[in-house]
Coordinates of C-alpha atoms and ligand atoms in Angstrom, one line a residue:
X12 CA -4.5 -10.2 -40.0
X13 CA -4.2 -7.3 -37.7
X14 CA -4.2 -9.4 -34.6
X15 CA -1.3 -11.4 -36.0
X16 CA 0.7 -8.4 -36.8
X17 CA 0.3 -6.9 -33.4
X18 CA 1.0 -10.1 -31.6
X19 CA 4.1 -10.7 -33.7
X20 CA 5.5 -7.4 -32.8
X21 CA 4.8 -8.1 -29.1
X22 CA 6.4 -11.5 -29.6
X23 CA 9.7 -9.9 -30.3
X24 CA 9.6 -7.9 -27.1
X25 CA 7.7 -10.0 -24.6
X26 CA 8.5 -13.5 -25.4
X27 CA 6.8 -15.2 -22.4
X28 CA 3.9 -12.9 -22.4
X29 CA 2.6 -13.7 -25.8
X30 CA 0.7 -16.9 -24.9
X31 CA -1.4 -15.1 -22.4
X32 CA -2.2 -12.1 -24.6
X33 CA -3.0 -14.5 -27.4
X34 CA -5.6 -16.4 -25.4
X35 CA -7.1 -13.3 -23.9
X36 CA -7.4 -10.6 -26.5
X37 CA -10.8 -9.0 -26.6
X38 CA -12.7 -6.4 -28.6
X39 CA -12.0 -3.1 -26.9
X40 CA -14.5 -1.0 -28.9
X41 CA -16.0 -0.3 -25.5
X42 CA -13.2 0.1 -23.0
X43 CA -13.7 -1.9 -19.8
X44 CA -16.4 -4.1 -21.4
X45 CA -16.8 -7.5 -19.7
X46 CA -14.5 -10.2 -21.1
X47 CA -14.3 -12.8 -18.4
X48 CA -16.3 -14.9 -16.0
X49 CA -14.9 -12.7 -13.4
X50 CA -17.0 -9.6 -13.4
X51 CA -14.2 -7.6 -11.9
X52 CA -12.3 -7.9 -15.2
X53 CA -12.7 -5.8 -18.3
X54 CA -11.2 -5.2 -21.7
X55 CA -8.3 -2.7 -21.8
X56 CA -7.4 -1.3 -25.2
X57 CA -3.8 -2.1 -26.0
X58 CA -1.8 1.0 -26.8
X59 CA -1.1 1.2 -30.5
X60 CA -3.6 -1.4 -31.5
X61 CA -7.0 -0.7 -33.1
X62 CA -9.8 -2.1 -31.0
X63 CA -7.8 -4.9 -29.7
X64 CA -7.6 -5.2 -26.0
X65 CA -6.4 -7.5 -23.2
X66 CA -8.7 -8.9 -20.7
X67 CA -7.5 -7.7 -17.3
X68 CA -8.4 -7.2 -13.7
X69 CA -9.8 -3.7 -13.2
X70 CA -7.4 -2.3 -10.8
X71 CA -7.9 1.0 -9.1
X72 CA -4.5 1.8 -7.6
X73 CA -3.8 4.3 -10.3
X74 CA -1.0 5.9 -8.5
X75 CA 1.0 2.7 -8.8
X76 CA 0.8 2.7 -12.6
X77 CA 3.7 4.3 -14.4
X78 CA 3.3 6.0 -17.8
X79 CA 4.5 4.0 -20.8
X80 CA 7.6 5.1 -22.7
X81 CA 7.6 7.2 -25.9
X82 CA 7.3 4.2 -28.1
X83 CA 4.6 2.7 -25.8
X84 CA 7.0 0.3 -24.2
X85 CA 7.4 -0.6 -20.6
X86 CA 10.8 -0.8 -19.2
X87 CA 9.6 -3.4 -16.7
X88 CA 9.2 -6.7 -18.6
X89 CA 6.4 -7.7 -16.3
X90 CA 4.2 -4.9 -17.7
X91 CA 2.3 -4.1 -20.8
X92 CA 1.2 -0.8 -22.2
X93 CA -2.5 -0.2 -22.1
X94 CA -5.1 2.6 -22.1
X95 CA -6.7 3.0 -18.8
X96 CA -8.7 6.2 -19.1
X97 CA -10.0 5.9 -15.5
X98 CA -6.5 6.4 -14.4
X99 CA -4.7 8.5 -16.9
X100 CA -5.1 10.1 -20.4
X101 CA -1.7 8.7 -21.3
X102 CA -1.2 5.0 -21.7
X103 CA 0.1 3.2 -18.6
X104 CA 2.2 0.2 -17.9
X105 CA -0.1 -2.5 -16.5
X106 CA 1.2 -5.5 -14.5
X107 CA 1.0 -8.8 -16.3
X108 CA -0.2 -10.4 -13.0
X109 CA -3.5 -8.6 -13.6
X110 CA -3.9 -10.2 -17.0
X111 CA -3.4 -13.7 -15.6
X112 CA -6.0 -16.2 -16.7
X113 CA -6.4 -17.3 -13.1
X114 CA -7.7 -13.9 -12.3
X115 CA -9.7 -13.3 -15.4
X116 CA -10.8 -16.7 -16.7
X117 CA -12.1 -16.6 -20.2
X118 CA -15.8 -16.7 -20.7
X119 CA -16.5 -20.4 -21.0
X120 CA -18.2 -21.9 -24.1
X121 CA -21.4 -22.5 -22.2
X122 CA -21.6 -18.8 -21.4
X123 CA -20.5 -17.9 -24.9
X124 CA -23.3 -19.9 -26.4
X125 CA -25.9 -18.4 -24.0
X126 CA -27.0 -15.8 -26.5
X127 CA -29.2 -13.9 -24.1
X128 CA -26.2 -13.4 -21.9
X129 CA -23.6 -12.6 -24.5
X130 CA -25.9 -10.0 -26.1
X131 CA -26.5 -8.1 -23.0
X132 CA -22.9 -8.3 -22.1
X133 CA -21.6 -6.9 -25.3
X134 CA -24.3 -4.2 -25.3
X135 CA -23.7 -3.1 -21.8
X136 CA -21.5 -0.1 -21.2
X137 CA -19.9 -1.0 -18.0
X138 CA -18.7 1.3 -15.4
X139 CA -17.3 -1.5 -13.3
X140 CA -14.1 -0.8 -11.5
X141 CA -12.3 -3.3 -9.4
X142 CA -14.3 -3.8 -6.3
X143 CA -12.0 -4.2 -3.4
X144 CA -15.0 -5.4 -1.5
X145 CA -14.3 -8.6 0.2
X146 CA -11.5 -10.5 1.7
X147 CA -11.4 -14.0 3.0
X148 CA -11.9 -13.7 6.8
X149 CA -9.3 -16.5 7.5
X150 CA -5.8 -15.3 7.2
X151 CA -2.7 -17.1 6.0
X152 CA 0.4 -16.4 8.0
X153 CA 3.1 -15.3 5.6
X154 CA 5.7 -14.6 8.2
X155 CA 6.2 -15.4 11.9
X156 CA 4.2 -18.6 11.9
X157 CA 6.8 -20.2 14.1
X158 CA 6.5 -17.7 16.9
X159 CA 8.3 -14.5 17.6
X160 CA 12.1 -14.3 17.8
X161 CA 15.1 -12.9 16.0
X162 CA 15.8 -15.6 13.4
X163 CA 15.5 -14.5 9.8
X164 CA 12.0 -16.0 9.5
X165 CA 10.9 -14.4 12.7
X166 CA 10.0 -10.9 13.8
X167 CA 9.2 -9.3 17.1
X168 CA 6.4 -6.7 17.4
X169 CA 6.3 -5.6 13.7
X170 CA 5.2 -2.1 12.9
X171 CA 5.1 -0.6 9.4
X172 CA 4.9 -3.0 6.5
X173 CA 5.1 -2.3 2.8
X174 CA 5.0 -4.4 -0.3
X175 CA 6.8 -3.7 -3.5
X176 CA 5.7 -4.7 -6.9
X177 CA 7.9 -7.8 -6.8
X178 CA 6.1 -9.2 -3.8
X179 CA 8.8 -8.3 -1.4
X180 CA 7.5 -7.3 2.0
X181 CA 9.5 -4.8 4.1
X182 CA 8.9 -4.9 7.8
X183 CA 9.9 -2.5 10.5
X184 CA 10.9 -5.2 12.9
X185 CA 10.6 -3.0 15.9
X186 CA 11.6 -5.4 18.7
X187 CA 14.7 -6.6 16.8
X188 CA 15.9 -3.1 15.9
X189 CA 16.1 -3.9 12.3
X190 CA 14.3 -3.6 8.9
X191 CA 13.8 -6.9 7.2
X192 CA 12.9 -7.8 3.7
X193 CA 10.9 -11.0 3.2
X194 CA 10.5 -12.5 -0.3
X195 CA 7.0 -13.9 -0.2
X196 CA 7.5 -16.2 -3.2
X197 CA 10.7 -17.6 -1.9
X198 CA 10.0 -17.7 1.8
X199 CA 13.4 -16.2 2.6
X200 CA 14.4 -13.1 4.4
X201 CA 17.3 -10.7 4.9
X202 CA 18.1 -7.8 7.1
X203 CA 18.3 -4.6 5.1
X204 CA 19.1 -2.2 7.9
X205 CA 20.1 -2.5 11.6
X206 CA 20.4 -5.9 13.2
X207 CA 23.5 -4.8 15.1
X208 CA 21.8 -4.6 18.5
X209 CA 20.1 -1.5 19.7
X210 CA 22.0 1.6 20.3
X211 CA 22.8 5.1 18.9
X212 CA 25.7 4.3 16.6
X213 CA 25.0 5.1 13.0
X214 CA 25.0 1.5 12.2
X215 CA 22.4 0.7 14.8
X216 CA 18.7 1.3 15.2
X217 CA 16.6 1.7 18.3
X218 CA 13.0 0.7 17.9
X219 CA 12.5 1.6 14.2
X220 CA 8.8 2.4 13.4
X221 CA 8.4 3.4 9.8
X222 CA 10.4 3.4 6.6
X223 CA 10.5 4.4 3.0
X224 CA 12.2 2.0 0.6
X225 CA 14.0 4.0 -2.1
X226 CA 14.7 1.4 -4.8
X227 CA 16.0 4.0 -7.2
X228 CA 18.9 4.9 -4.8
X229 CA 19.1 1.5 -3.1
X230 CA 18.5 2.9 0.3
X231 CA 16.0 2.8 3.1
X232 CA 14.9 5.9 5.0
X233 CA 14.0 5.0 8.6
X234 CA 12.1 6.6 11.5
X235 CA 14.6 5.5 14.2
X236 CA 12.2 6.4 16.9
X237 CA 14.2 5.4 20.0
X238 CA 17.1 7.6 18.8
X239 CA 14.7 10.5 17.8
X240 CA 16.2 10.7 14.4
X241 CA 15.5 9.9 10.8
X242 CA 18.4 8.0 9.1
X243 CA 19.2 6.8 5.6
X244 CA 20.7 3.4 5.4
X245 CA 22.6 2.4 2.2
X246 CA 24.3 -0.8 3.5
X247 CA 26.4 -2.2 6.4
X248 CA 29.1 0.4 5.9
X249 CA 27.2 3.5 4.8
X250 CA 24.5 5.3 6.7
X251 CA 23.7 8.9 7.3
X252 CA 21.6 10.9 9.7
X253 CA 19.1 13.0 7.9
X254 CA 17.2 14.7 10.8
X255 CA 18.0 14.7 14.5
X256 CA 16.1 15.5 17.7
X257 CA 12.7 14.8 16.3
X258 CA 9.9 12.8 17.9
X259 CA 9.5 11.0 14.6
X260 CA 6.8 8.4 14.0
X261 CA 5.4 8.2 10.5
X262 CA 7.3 8.8 7.2
X263 CA 6.0 9.3 3.7
X264 CA 7.3 10.5 0.4
X265 CA 5.2 12.1 -2.3
X266 CA 5.8 11.9 -6.0
X267 CA 7.1 15.5 -6.1
X268 CA 10.1 14.5 -4.0
X269 CA 9.0 15.7 -0.6
X270 CA 9.6 13.8 2.6
X271 CA 6.9 14.0 5.4
X272 CA 7.6 13.2 9.0
X273 CA 5.0 13.1 11.7
X274 CA 6.3 14.3 15.1
X275 CA 4.6 12.9 18.2
X276 CA 6.3 15.3 20.5
X277 CA 5.4 18.5 18.7
X278 CA 2.1 17.2 17.4
X279 CA 2.8 18.3 13.8
X280 CA 3.8 17.0 10.4
X281 CA 6.7 18.6 8.6
X282 CA 7.9 18.3 5.1
X283 CA 11.3 18.6 3.5
X284 CA 12.5 18.8 -0.1
X285 CA 14.3 15.5 -0.5
X286 CA 17.6 17.0 -1.6
X287 CA 17.6 19.7 1.1
X288 CA 16.9 17.8 4.3
X289 CA 20.2 18.1 6.2
X290 CA 20.5 21.2 8.2
X291 CA 17.0 22.4 7.3
X292 CA 14.0 22.8 9.6
X293 CA 11.4 21.8 7.0
X294 CA 8.0 23.4 7.0
X295 CA 4.9 22.5 9.1
X296 CA 2.2 21.2 6.8
X297 CA -0.3 19.8 9.4
X298 CA -0.9 20.5 13.1
X299 CA 1.7 22.6 14.9
X300 CA -0.9 24.1 17.2
X301 CA -0.1 22.1 20.3
X302 CA -1.7 18.9 21.6
X303 CA -5.5 19.0 21.5
X304 CA -8.7 17.8 19.8
X305 CA -9.5 20.8 17.6
X306 CA -9.4 20.2 13.8
X307 CA -6.0 22.1 13.6
X308 CA -4.5 19.9 16.3
X309 CA -3.3 16.4 17.0
X310 CA -2.9 14.2 20.0
X311 CA 0.1 12.1 19.0
X312 CA 0.1 11.9 15.2
X313 CA 1.1 8.4 14.0
X314 CA 1.2 6.8 10.6
X315 CA 0.5 8.8 7.5
X316 CA -0.6 8.5 3.8
X317 CA 0.1 11.2 1.2
X318 CA -1.9 11.2 -2.0
X319 CA -1.1 12.5 -5.4
X320 CA -2.7 15.9 -4.6
X321 CA -0.3 16.1 -1.6
X322 CA -3.2 15.7 0.8
X323 CA -1.9 14.2 4.0
X324 CA -3.8 11.7 6.0
X325 CA -2.8 11.2 9.6
X326 CA -3.9 8.7 12.2
X327 CA -4.4 10.9 15.2
X328 CA -3.9 8.3 17.9
X329 CA -5.2 10.0 21.1
X330 CA -8.1 11.5 19.3
X331 CA -9.2 8.2 17.8
X332 CA -9.6 9.7 14.4
X333 CA -8.0 9.9 11.0
X334 CA -7.5 13.5 9.7
X335 CA -7.1 14.7 6.1
X336 CA -5.2 17.9 5.5
X337 CA -5.4 19.1 2.0
X338 CA -2.4 20.8 0.6
X339 CA -1.9 24.3 2.2
X340 CA -4.9 23.8 4.5
X341 CA -4.9 25.4 7.9
X342 CA -7.0 22.7 9.5
X343 CA -7.9 19.1 8.7
X344 CA -11.2 17.3 8.3
X345 CA -12.1 14.0 10.1
X346 CA -12.3 11.2 7.6
X347 CA -12.6 8.3 10.0
X348 CA -13.6 8.0 13.7
X349 CA -13.7 11.2 15.7
X350 CA -16.5 10.0 17.9
X351 CA -14.5 9.3 20.9
X352 CA -12.8 6.1 22.0
X353 CA -15.0 3.0 21.4
X354 CA -15.8 0.0 19.3
X355 CA -19.0 1.1 17.6
X356 CA -18.8 1.3 13.8
X357 CA -18.5 5.1 14.0
X358 CA -15.6 4.9 16.4
X359 CA -11.9 3.9 16.5
X360 CA -9.6 2.9 19.3
X361 CA -6.0 4.0 18.7
X362 CA -5.8 4.1 14.9
X363 CA -2.4 3.3 13.4
X364 CA -1.5 2.4 9.8
X365 CA -3.6 3.9 7.0
X366 CA -4.0 3.4 3.3
X367 CA -6.2 5.4 0.9
X368 CA -7.4 4.1 -2.4
X369 CA -8.1 6.0 -5.6
X370 CA -11.7 6.5 -4.6
X371 CA -10.6 8.2 -1.4
X372 CA -11.7 5.3 0.8
X373 CA -9.6 5.2 3.9
X374 CA -8.4 1.8 5.3
X375 CA -7.4 1.9 9.0
X376 CA -5.7 -0.5 11.3
X377 CA -8.0 0.1 14.2
X378 CA -5.4 -1.2 16.6
X379 CA -7.0 -1.6 20.0
X380 CA -10.3 -2.9 18.4
X381 CA -8.2 -5.6 16.7
X382 CA -9.9 -5.0 13.3
X383 CA -9.2 -3.4 9.9
X384 CA -11.8 -0.9 8.9
X385 CA -12.7 1.0 5.7
X386 CA -14.3 4.4 5.7
X387 CA -15.9 6.1 2.6
X388 CA -15.9 9.8 2.4
X389 CA -19.1 11.3 3.7
X390 CA -20.3 8.2 5.5
X391 CA -21.1 8.4 9.2
X392 CA -19.5 5.1 10.0
X393 CA -17.0 2.7 8.7
X394 CA -17.2 -1.0 7.9
X395 CA -15.1 -3.9 9.3
X396 CA -13.3 -5.6 6.5
X397 CA -11.3 -8.2 8.5
X398 CA -10.9 -9.0 12.1
X399 CA -13.3 -7.6 14.7
X400 CA -13.5 -11.0 16.4
X401 CA -11.7 -10.0 19.6
X402 CA -8.1 -10.1 20.4
X403 CA -6.5 -13.4 19.7
X404 CA -4.3 -15.6 17.5
X405 CA -6.9 -17.5 15.6
X406 CA -6.7 -17.0 11.8
X407 CA -9.8 -14.7 11.9
X408 CA -8.3 -12.7 14.7
X409 CA -5.4 -10.3 15.4
X410 CA -3.8 -8.7 18.4
X411 CA -3.1 -5.0 18.0
X412 CA -2.7 -4.7 14.2
X413 CA -0.3 -1.9 13.5
X414 CA -0.3 -1.5 9.8
X415 CA -1.8 -2.7 6.5
X416 CA -0.7 -2.9 3.0
X417 CA -2.0 -4.3 -0.3
X418 CA -0.1 -6.3 -3.0
X419 CA -0.7 -5.6 -6.7
X420 CA -3.6 -8.1 -6.8
X421 CA -5.5 -6.5 -3.9
X422 CA -4.7 -9.0 -1.2
X423 CA -4.4 -7.4 2.2
X424 CA -1.5 -7.8 4.5
X425 CA -1.4 -6.7 8.1
X426 CA 1.3 -6.5 10.7
X427 CA -0.3 -8.3 13.6
X428 CA 1.9 -6.7 16.1
X429 CA 1.4 -8.6 19.3
X430 CA 1.2 -11.9 17.5
X431 CA 4.5 -11.0 15.9
X432 CA 3.3 -12.2 12.5
X433 CA 2.3 -10.9 9.1
X434 CA -1.1 -12.2 8.0
X435 CA -2.5 -12.1 4.5
X436 CA -6.2 -12.0 3.7
X437 CA -6.9 -13.0 0.1
X438 CA -9.1 -10.7 -1.9
X439 CA -12.2 -12.6 -2.9
X440 CA -12.4 -12.3 -6.7
X441 CA -16.1 -12.2 -7.6
Ligands
NAG505 C1 -28.3 -18.3 -19.8 O1 -29.5 -17.5 -19.9 C2 -30.5 -17.9 -19.1 C3 -31.8 -17.1 -19.4 O2 -31.5 -15.8 -19.5 C4 -30.0 -17.6 -17.6 O3 -31.1 -18.0 -16.7 C5 -28.8 -18.5 -17.3 O4 -28.3 -18.2 -16.1 C6 -27.7 -18.2 -18.4 N1 -26.7 -19.1 -18.2 C7 -25.5 -18.8 -17.7 C8 -24.5 -19.9 -17.6 O5 -25.3 -17.7 -17.2
NAG506 C1 8.1 -23.3 10.6 O1 9.0 -24.3 11.1 C2 8.9 -25.5 10.3 C3 9.7 -26.5 11.0 O2 10.9 -26.0 11.5 C4 9.3 -25.2 8.9 O3 9.1 -26.4 8.1 C5 8.3 -24.2 8.3 O4 8.8 -23.8 7.0 C6 8.4 -22.9 9.2 N1 7.4 -22.0 8.7 C7 7.7 -20.7 8.4 C8 6.5 -19.9 7.9 O5 8.8 -20.3 8.6
NAG507 C1 24.8 7.4 22.8 O1 24.7 6.5 23.8 C2 25.7 6.6 24.8 C3 25.5 5.5 25.8 O2 24.2 5.2 26.1 C4 25.5 8.0 25.5 O3 26.5 8.2 26.5 C5 25.7 9.1 24.4 O4 25.4 10.3 25.0 C6 24.7 8.8 23.3 N1 25.0 9.8 22.2 C7 24.1 10.5 21.6 C8 24.5 11.4 20.5 O5 22.9 10.5 22.0
NAG508 C1 18.2 9.6 -5.3 O1 19.4 10.4 -5.2 C2 19.4 11.5 -6.0 C3 20.8 12.1 -5.9 O2 21.3 12.1 -4.6 C4 18.4 12.5 -5.6 O3 18.4 13.6 -6.5 C5 17.0 11.8 -5.7 O4 16.0 12.6 -5.2 C6 17.0 10.5 -4.9 N1 15.8 9.8 -5.1 C7 15.0 9.6 -4.1 C8 13.7 8.9 -4.4 O5 15.2 9.9 -2.9
NAG509 C1 27.6 1.0 0.3 O1 26.9 2.1 -0.3 C2 27.8 3.1 -0.8 C3 26.9 4.2 -1.4 O2 25.9 3.7 -2.3 C4 28.7 2.5 -1.9 O3 29.6 3.5 -2.4 C5 29.5 1.4 -1.2 O4 30.3 0.7 -2.2 C6 28.6 0.4 -0.6 N1 29.4 -0.6 0.2 C7 29.2 -1.9 0.1 C8 30.1 -2.7 1.0 O5 28.3 -2.4 -0.6
NAG510 C1 -11.9 18.2 23.5 O1 -11.1 18.6 24.6 C2 -11.7 19.4 25.5 C3 -10.7 19.9 26.6 O2 -9.8 18.9 26.9 C4 -12.8 18.6 26.2 O3 -13.5 19.3 27.2 C5 -13.8 18.1 25.1 O4 -14.7 17.2 25.7 C6 -13.0 17.4 24.0 N1 -13.9 17.1 22.9 C7 -14.1 15.9 22.4 C8 -15.0 15.8 21.2 O5 -13.4 15.0 22.7

């Protein structure tokens, strides 16, 4: 039968994947139709297969899904090629971790035999997208549980964190003047840049704040804040200075190959074409009108986020707001805070790290309020998603969170700066 044929051809390619696909194929006549006890899962049509799909978690970080190859293959063996029309017209490579039975348990027999329910389910045209709605309020400490320090399993006042698809977490270990990589599934770490004491030699860092991990070129680009420079670090013996004399704080790269740097001294954001950084001034793409609270100004721009349309989101520290500058805009719009310093739901106190999901919802490390907030466009106020229980080191608390990041399953990680630890808040799968 058709299923057999398809599965056989997959079998040749993805040996250890076949069992999972086999047990969780679904009828994909209606894309995204329910297929699991978990209502956040839906049926994804497999590329190249008629009406056969895989039951997978409806994941909305479209920008992290790469297109499939010409023959609908994925170069990464942990991915499978599916249609995901909410993300792209072209088939995309979807992580196998999203297809895991633990995430999308099959509908049990009792549910299957509940005719009322199955009928409504198969009739229903669902518009469900993954709801990144709720996280457990008690954290798990994934790094730094044994106190701050400079051992490999310790950090000191962590700033930016980012997770890659292989569950590596990269940390700007500010107080130790180094960038570390921590393998979450192995509980082991290594220094990827710095770690030679603080100083201005090219093999040293001085309070690094932000970084971009360039896995393609095996290098890390670092905002070496204490040295007022942006450097690229290949390894122990090879580093280069990309930009000098800059009050750099945040760094981002977009998919068109531009590097963005926020400058706290000049209250602006500049961008450079990646290959033409050295010796170039770059161009101002946000701010640049002195320090102030107008919509074309910043008061110490901090971390950033750049979306696929090249809109730049900037946490505007001293104005207690997050600004969004569309590409080529002359001024920004307030997308979070902007109602003065405070702890009401419509306020922020010294916002730092930000993340923006595909629906344009802005996640903010509301640092001095010791909470992580989410703001939806057009809403007057945000909501607290974790923290907000005062400054402290209990598992439902944090002390000056500086940044946040999500793994591919939607679990939330924060750099809990003053506790010198990285906490994970598990996504509650409904
Ligand atoms: C089966 O259907 C009944 C009646 O509609 C409903 O009350 C019940 O919750 C369903 N059972 C399950 C397991 O969902
Ligand atoms: C903390 O230290 C204990 C004992 O030295 C060790 O068993 C444990 O793995 C450490 N935890 C972390 C997260 O490093
Ligand atoms: C590097 O640091 C040394 C010692 O602190 C200082 O004398 C020197 O001017 C610095 N060099 C640069 C390029 O900043
Ligand atoms: C990697 O290096 C190549 C050659 O130097 C360059 O063209 C490319 O933009 C780099 N990629 C990134 C992501 O920086
Ligand atoms: C360091 O990186 C450079 C550039 O990628 C490479 O040529 C060199 O072999 C590397 N050195 C070591 C010790 O890995
Ligand atoms: C903006 O700054 C001006 C001048 O410093 C000040 O008078 C005004 O109250 C500020 N507005 C807000 C909304 O903070």
